[in-house]
Amino acid sequence: MPGALYIVSTPIGNLKDITLRAVETLKQVDLIAAEDTRHTKILTGHYGVNTPLTSYFQYNKVKKSDFLIKALKDGKNIALVSDAGTPGISDPGFVVIRKAIREGIKVIPIPGPSAFLTALSASGLPTNKFVFEGFLSNKSSHRRKRLKELSRDQRSIIIYESPHRIISTLGDIRDIMGDICIVCARELTKKFEEIRREKVSACIGHFSNAKVMGEFIIIMNLTDRGT
Ligand code: SAM
């Protein structure tokens, strides 16, 4: 009998944001495939999980997914975790998940935190329709082209961004979409959590004045007039 691949959501910052089922699954599987084993060890150590860890990340995802599929076919149960949130969402998880499905292996989601849903839920922007863009290109010209296309979108738009690029991405948003109101969420569930709701220029001013740290989510809705 082949094993099952469990897609286990883990906290996006606060270690307490994990489900009972996630901890139970991490304890019961034969192997945990983690984006960064050192990072995941903090979580497994905290919850007394002794399951062996193996790394599965951006630069070994193709080769390592073959190894994981073979282990699954040999009957091992494997949990896939990412550094934060739900595996497969803007991280390498997608590759092994798709291979497993193609190989007829059972894929079992263990739901929990997801960074974009956490930000969207607190954004105050319409949530009935939204588009998840993940990371825009790291090239400004490509980013601007995509932002131009998005400026016709009536849904709430969710973008992931790293601290290195936040200022230039905000600059591109201001240039392409104007000085619109945005929601910029940083370090959600962590000590320095910040959810800013303001014009792009104010947000740029705020983050330009300090060493920019942390992880960011930008949300905007070009048709929202507030209530
Ligand atoms: N799989 C994850 C999920 O479920 O959302 C996303 C992984 S993606 C590689 C990492 C990006 O998620 C970060 O660059 C940031 O945009 C966002 N992110 C993750 N944790 C966050 C947090 N605590 N606060 C704000 N954004 C976060």
PDB file of N, CA, C and O and ligand atoms in Angstrom, residues 9-14 35 82-92 113-117 119 132 135 159-163 185-190 214-218, ligand 1:
ATOM      1  N   SER A   9      -0.398  22.673   7.119  1.00  0.00           N
ATOM      2  CA  SER A   9      -0.212  24.116   7.330  1.00  0.00           C
ATOM      3  C   SER A   9       0.409  24.351   8.699  1.00  0.00           C
ATOM      4  O   SER A   9       0.017  23.719   9.685  1.00  0.00           O
ATOM      5  N   THR A  10       1.366  25.266   8.730  1.00  0.00           N
ATOM      6  CA  THR A  10       2.053  25.576   9.994  1.00  0.00           C
ATOM      7  C   THR A  10       1.973  27.090  10.237  1.00  0.00           C
ATOM      8  O   THR A  10       1.607  27.852   9.335  1.00  0.00           O
ATOM      9  N   PRO A  11       2.325  27.544  11.438  1.00  0.00           N
ATOM     10  CA  PRO A  11       2.174  28.970  11.759  1.00  0.00           C
ATOM     11  C   PRO A  11       2.929  29.902  10.813  1.00  0.00           C
ATOM     12  O   PRO A  11       3.968  29.532  10.249  1.00  0.00           O
ATOM     13  N   ILE A  12       2.422  31.135  10.678  1.00  0.00           N
ATOM     14  CA  ILE A  12       3.132  32.143   9.872  1.00  0.00           C
ATOM     15  C   ILE A  12       3.953  33.064  10.785  1.00  0.00           C
ATOM     16  O   ILE A  12       4.443  34.094  10.352  1.00  0.00           O
ATOM     17  N   GLY A  13       4.089  32.702  12.027  1.00  0.00           N
ATOM     18  CA  GLY A  13       4.889  33.519  12.943  1.00  0.00           C
ATOM     19  C   GLY A  13       4.700  33.089  14.388  1.00  0.00           C
ATOM     20  O   GLY A  13       5.656  32.796  15.094  1.00  0.00           O
ATOM     21  N   ASN A  14       3.450  33.031  14.795  1.00  0.00           N
ATOM     22  CA  ASN A  14       3.153  32.687  16.183  1.00  0.00           C
ATOM     23  C   ASN A  14       3.013  31.169  16.318  1.00  0.00           C
ATOM     24  O   ASN A  14       2.119  30.555  15.737  1.00  0.00           O
ATOM     25  N   GLU A  35      10.806  22.957   4.022  1.00  0.00           N
ATOM     26  CA  GLU A  35      11.531  23.919   3.186  1.00  0.00           C
ATOM     27  C   GLU A  35      12.879  24.257   3.824  1.00  0.00           C
ATOM     28  O   GLU A  35      13.886  24.355   3.153  1.00  0.00           O
ATOM     29  N   SER A  82       5.900  24.005   4.813  1.00  0.00           N
ATOM     30  CA  SER A  82       6.735  25.084   4.271  1.00  0.00           C
ATOM     31  C   SER A  82       7.234  25.928   5.440  1.00  0.00           C
ATOM     32  O   SER A  82       6.924  25.638   6.597  1.00  0.00           O
ATOM     33  N   ASP A  83       7.983  26.973   5.133  1.00  0.00           N
ATOM     34  CA  ASP A  83       8.496  27.812   6.217  1.00  0.00           C
ATOM     35  C   ASP A  83       7.358  28.473   6.981  1.00  0.00           C
ATOM     36  O   ASP A  83       7.456  28.720   8.171  1.00  0.00           O
ATOM     37  N   ALA A  84       6.311  28.804   6.242  1.00  0.00           N
ATOM     38  CA  ALA A  84       5.192  29.499   6.877  1.00  0.00           C
ATOM     39  C   ALA A  84       3.914  29.191   6.124  1.00  0.00           C
ATOM     40  O   ALA A  84       3.908  29.164   4.897  1.00  0.00           O
ATOM     41  N   GLY A  85       2.866  28.955   6.858  1.00  0.00           N
ATOM     42  CA  GLY A  85       1.546  28.843   6.254  1.00  0.00           C
ATOM     43  C   GLY A  85       1.281  27.536   5.531  1.00  0.00           C
ATOM     44  O   GLY A  85       1.742  26.466   5.938  1.00  0.00           O
ATOM     45  N   THR A  86       0.546  27.660   4.445  1.00  0.00           N
ATOM     46  CA  THR A  86       0.059  26.483   3.730  1.00  0.00           C
ATOM     47  C   THR A  86       1.012  26.095   2.603  1.00  0.00           C
ATOM     48  O   THR A  86       1.253  26.901   1.698  1.00  0.00           O
ATOM     49  N   PRO A  87       1.553  24.879   2.640  1.00  0.00           N
ATOM     50  CA  PRO A  87       2.474  24.454   1.580  1.00  0.00           C
ATOM     51  C   PRO A  87       1.798  24.500   0.209  1.00  0.00           C
ATOM     52  O   PRO A  87       0.618  24.158   0.082  1.00  0.00           O
ATOM     53  N   GLY A  88       2.573  24.915  -0.775  1.00  0.00           N
ATOM     54  CA  GLY A  88       2.044  24.963  -2.138  1.00  0.00           C
ATOM     55  C   GLY A  88       1.601  26.356  -2.541  1.00  0.00           C
ATOM     56  O   GLY A  88       1.444  26.642  -3.720  1.00  0.00           O
ATOM     57  N   ILE A  89       1.413  27.239  -1.562  1.00  0.00           N
ATOM     58  CA  ILE A  89       0.999  28.607  -1.884  1.00  0.00           C
ATOM     59  C   ILE A  89       2.254  29.469  -1.986  1.00  0.00           C
ATOM     60  O   ILE A  89       2.889  29.778  -0.967  1.00  0.00           O
ATOM     61  N   SER A  90       2.643  29.806  -3.220  1.00  0.00           N
ATOM     62  CA  SER A  90       3.861  30.609  -3.469  1.00  0.00           C
ATOM     63  C   SER A  90       5.092  30.006  -2.801  1.00  0.00           C
ATOM     64  O   SER A  90       5.922  30.723  -2.240  1.00  0.00           O
ATOM     65  N   ASP A  91       5.181  28.691  -2.825  1.00  0.00           N
ATOM     66  CA  ASP A  91       6.398  28.027  -2.346  1.00  0.00           C
ATOM     67  C   ASP A  91       6.577  26.726  -3.128  1.00  0.00           C
ATOM     68  O   ASP A  91       5.730  26.382  -3.951  1.00  0.00           O
ATOM     69  N   PRO A  92       7.679  26.003  -2.942  1.00  0.00           N
ATOM     70  CA  PRO A  92       7.965  24.861  -3.840  1.00  0.00           C
ATOM     71  C   PRO A  92       7.014  23.667  -3.707  1.00  0.00           C
ATOM     72  O   PRO A  92       7.100  22.734  -4.509  1.00  0.00           O
ATOM     73  N   PRO A 113      -3.069  27.988   9.008  1.00  0.00           N
ATOM     74  CA  PRO A 113      -2.751  29.361   8.600  1.00  0.00           C
ATOM     75  C   PRO A 113      -2.324  29.499   7.149  1.00  0.00           C
ATOM     76  O   PRO A 113      -1.705  28.596   6.584  1.00  0.00           O
ATOM     77  N   SER A 114      -2.660  30.644   6.608  1.00  0.00           N
ATOM     78  CA  SER A 114      -2.207  31.024   5.275  1.00  0.00           C
ATOM     79  C   SER A 114      -2.009  32.536   5.351  1.00  0.00           C
ATOM     80  O   SER A 114      -2.891  33.257   5.828  1.00  0.00           O
ATOM     81  N   ALA A 115      -0.857  33.004   4.916  1.00  0.00           N
ATOM     82  CA  ALA A 115      -0.533  34.423   5.114  1.00  0.00           C
ATOM     83  C   ALA A 115      -1.533  35.332   4.398  1.00  0.00           C
ATOM     84  O   ALA A 115      -1.992  36.323   4.957  1.00  0.00           O
ATOM     85  N   PHE A 116      -1.909  34.973   3.169  1.00  0.00           N
ATOM     86  CA  PHE A 116      -2.755  35.927   2.445  1.00  0.00           C
ATOM     87  C   PHE A 116      -4.172  35.991   3.006  1.00  0.00           C
ATOM     88  O   PHE A 116      -4.783  37.051   3.047  1.00  0.00           O
ATOM     89  N   LEU A 117      -4.691  34.856   3.491  1.00  0.00           N
ATOM     90  CA  LEU A 117      -6.040  34.888   4.057  1.00  0.00           C
ATOM     91  C   LEU A 117      -6.048  35.650   5.377  1.00  0.00           C
ATOM     92  O   LEU A 117      -6.997  36.348   5.706  1.00  0.00           O
ATOM     93  N   ALA A 119      -4.128  38.180   6.099  1.00  0.00           N
ATOM     94  CA  ALA A 119      -4.092  39.608   5.762  1.00  0.00           C
ATOM     95  C   ALA A 119      -5.440  40.073   5.206  1.00  0.00           C
ATOM     96  O   ALA A 119      -5.968  41.108   5.607  1.00  0.00           O
ATOM     97  N   PHE A 132      -5.398  36.432  -6.056  1.00  0.00           N
ATOM     98  CA  PHE A 132      -4.125  36.236  -5.368  1.00  0.00           C
ATOM     99  C   PHE A 132      -3.029  36.251  -6.423  1.00  0.00           C
ATOM    100  O   PHE A 132      -2.951  35.364  -7.258  1.00  0.00           O
ATOM    101  N   PHE A 135       3.885  36.560  -5.596  1.00  0.00           N
ATOM    102  CA  PHE A 135       4.994  37.496  -5.837  1.00  0.00           C
ATOM    103  C   PHE A 135       4.927  38.018  -7.263  1.00  0.00           C
ATOM    104  O   PHE A 135       4.788  37.236  -8.206  1.00  0.00           O
ATOM    105  N   ILE A 159      -0.902  40.791  -3.035  1.00  0.00           N
ATOM    106  CA  ILE A 159       0.478  40.633  -3.526  1.00  0.00           C
ATOM    107  C   ILE A 159       1.402  40.304  -2.356  1.00  0.00           C
ATOM    108  O   ILE A 159       1.306  40.918  -1.291  1.00  0.00           O
ATOM    109  N   TYR A 160       2.282  39.336  -2.551  1.00  0.00           N
ATOM    110  CA  TYR A 160       3.322  39.040  -1.557  1.00  0.00           C
ATOM    111  C   TYR A 160       4.571  39.851  -1.909  1.00  0.00           C
ATOM    112  O   TYR A 160       4.891  40.010  -3.083  1.00  0.00           O
ATOM    113  N   GLU A 161       5.299  40.294  -0.902  1.00  0.00           N
ATOM    114  CA  GLU A 161       6.542  40.994  -1.198  1.00  0.00           C
ATOM    115  C   GLU A 161       7.575  40.787  -0.091  1.00  0.00           C
ATOM    116  O   GLU A 161       7.228  40.561   1.078  1.00  0.00           O
ATOM    117  N   SER A 162       8.833  40.835  -0.517  1.00  0.00           N
ATOM    118  CA  SER A 162       9.935  40.665   0.432  1.00  0.00           C
ATOM    119  C   SER A 162      10.400  42.047   0.898  1.00  0.00           C
ATOM    120  O   SER A 162      10.123  43.055   0.244  1.00  0.00           O
ATOM    121  N   PRO A 163      11.131  42.112   2.019  1.00  0.00           N
ATOM    122  CA  PRO A 163      11.592  43.422   2.502  1.00  0.00           C
ATOM    123  C   PRO A 163      12.533  44.132   1.532  1.00  0.00           C
ATOM    124  O   PRO A 163      12.557  45.346   1.484  1.00  0.00           O
ATOM    125  N   ALA A 185       0.337  44.799   5.098  1.00  0.00           N
ATOM    126  CA  ALA A 185       0.432  44.021   6.337  1.00  0.00           C
ATOM    127  C   ALA A 185       1.844  43.464   6.466  1.00  0.00           C
ATOM    128  O   ALA A 185       2.390  42.918   5.508  1.00  0.00           O
ATOM    129  N   ARG A 186       2.396  43.630   7.626  1.00  0.00           N
ATOM    130  CA  ARG A 186       3.791  43.203   7.839  1.00  0.00           C
ATOM    131  C   ARG A 186       3.877  42.361   9.113  1.00  0.00           C
ATOM    132  O   ARG A 186       3.196  42.652  10.105  1.00  0.00           O
ATOM    133  N   GLU A 187       4.677  41.305   9.066  1.00  0.00           N
ATOM    134  CA  GLU A 187       4.970  40.516  10.262  1.00  0.00           C
ATOM    135  C   GLU A 187       3.701  40.034  10.990  1.00  0.00           C
ATOM    136  O   GLU A 187       3.614  40.104  12.215  1.00  0.00           O
ATOM    137  N   LEU A 188       2.739  39.569  10.220  1.00  0.00           N
ATOM    138  CA  LEU A 188       1.473  39.120  10.821  1.00  0.00           C
ATOM    139  C   LEU A 188       1.706  38.029  11.856  1.00  0.00           C
ATOM    140  O   LEU A 188       2.522  37.123  11.632  1.00  0.00           O
ATOM    141  N   THR A 189       0.996  38.137  12.919  1.00  0.00           N
ATOM    142  CA  THR A 189       1.016  37.205  14.074  1.00  0.00           C
ATOM    143  C   THR A 189       2.323  37.269  14.874  1.00  0.00           C
ATOM    144  O   THR A 189       2.517  36.508  15.811  1.00  0.00           O
ATOM    145  N   LYS A 190       3.247  38.168  14.475  1.00  0.00           N
ATOM    146  CA  LYS A 190       4.522  38.269  15.184  1.00  0.00           C
ATOM    147  C   LYS A 190       4.514  39.499  16.100  1.00  0.00           C
ATOM    148  O   LYS A 190       3.585  40.309  16.067  1.00  0.00           O
ATOM    149  N   GLY A 214      11.115  42.192   7.742  1.00  0.00           N
ATOM    150  CA  GLY A 214       9.897  41.398   7.847  1.00  0.00           C
ATOM    151  C   GLY A 214       9.333  40.992   6.505  1.00  0.00           C
ATOM    152  O   GLY A 214       9.942  41.172   5.464  1.00  0.00           O
ATOM    153  N   GLU A 215       8.157  40.420   6.566  1.00  0.00           N
ATOM    154  CA  GLU A 215       7.510  39.896   5.373  1.00  0.00           C
ATOM    155  C   GLU A 215       6.250  40.710   5.130  1.00  0.00           C
ATOM    156  O   GLU A 215       5.557  41.070   6.067  1.00  0.00           O
ATOM    157  N   PHE A 216       5.949  40.953   3.873  1.00  0.00           N
ATOM    158  CA  PHE A 216       4.888  41.902   3.541  1.00  0.00           C
ATOM    159  C   PHE A 216       3.792  41.309   2.665  1.00  0.00           C
ATOM    160  O   PHE A 216       4.048  40.450   1.830  1.00  0.00           O
ATOM    161  N   ILE A 217       2.596  41.846   2.875  1.00  0.00           N
ATOM    162  CA  ILE A 217       1.483  41.546   1.967  1.00  0.00           C
ATOM    163  C   ILE A 217       0.811  42.879   1.648  1.00  0.00           C
ATOM    164  O   ILE A 217       0.523  43.665   2.563  1.00  0.00           O
ATOM    165  N   ILE A 218       0.623  43.123   0.354  1.00  0.00           N
ATOM    166  CA  ILE A 218      -0.059  44.350  -0.066  1.00  0.00           C
ATOM    167  C   ILE A 218      -1.424  43.941  -0.606  1.00  0.00           C
ATOM    168  O   ILE A 218      -1.529  42.982  -1.382  1.00  0.00           O
TER     169      ILE A 218
HETATM  170  N1  SAM B   1       3.009  29.291   1.879  1.00  0.00           N
HETATM  171  C1  SAM B   1       2.885  30.589   2.503  1.00  0.00           C
HETATM  172  C2  SAM B   1       1.413  30.912   2.746  1.00  0.00           C
HETATM  173  O1  SAM B   1       0.631  30.041   3.050  1.00  0.00           O
HETATM  174  O2  SAM B   1       1.028  32.087   2.674  1.00  0.00           O
HETATM  175  C3  SAM B   1       3.579  31.673   1.716  1.00  0.00           C
HETATM  176  C4  SAM B   1       5.025  31.429   1.434  1.00  0.00           C
HETATM  177  S1  SAM B   1       5.807  32.691   0.530  1.00  0.00           S
HETATM  178  C5  SAM B   1       7.348  31.919   0.168  1.00  0.00           C
HETATM  179  C6  SAM B   1       6.342  33.827   1.752  1.00  0.00           C
HETATM  180  C7  SAM B   1       5.590  35.164   1.665  1.00  0.00           C
HETATM  181  O3  SAM B   1       4.381  35.073   2.399  1.00  0.00           O
HETATM  182  C8  SAM B   1       6.333  36.328   2.302  1.00  0.00           C
HETATM  183  O4  SAM B   1       7.258  36.933   1.417  1.00  0.00           O
HETATM  184  C9  SAM B   1       5.204  37.277   2.638  1.00  0.00           C
HETATM  185  O5  SAM B   1       4.796  37.993   1.501  1.00  0.00           O
HETATM  186  C10 SAM B   1       4.105  36.287   3.045  1.00  0.00           C
HETATM  187  N2  SAM B   1       4.150  36.050   4.496  1.00  0.00           N
HETATM  188  C11 SAM B   1       4.486  34.900   5.131  1.00  0.00           C
HETATM  189  N3  SAM B   1       4.397  35.067   6.470  1.00  0.00           N
HETATM  190  C12 SAM B   1       3.994  36.346   6.673  1.00  0.00           C
HETATM  191  C13 SAM B   1       3.727  37.112   7.844  1.00  0.00           C
HETATM  192  N4  SAM B   1       3.867  36.606   9.065  1.00  0.00           N
HETATM  193  N5  SAM B   1       3.322  38.410   7.686  1.00  0.00           N
HETATM  194  C14 SAM B   1       3.186  38.940   6.449  1.00  0.00           C
HETATM  195  N6  SAM B   1       3.438  38.255   5.320  1.00  0.00           N
HETATM  196  C15 SAM B   1       3.827  36.975   5.424  1.00  0.00           C
END
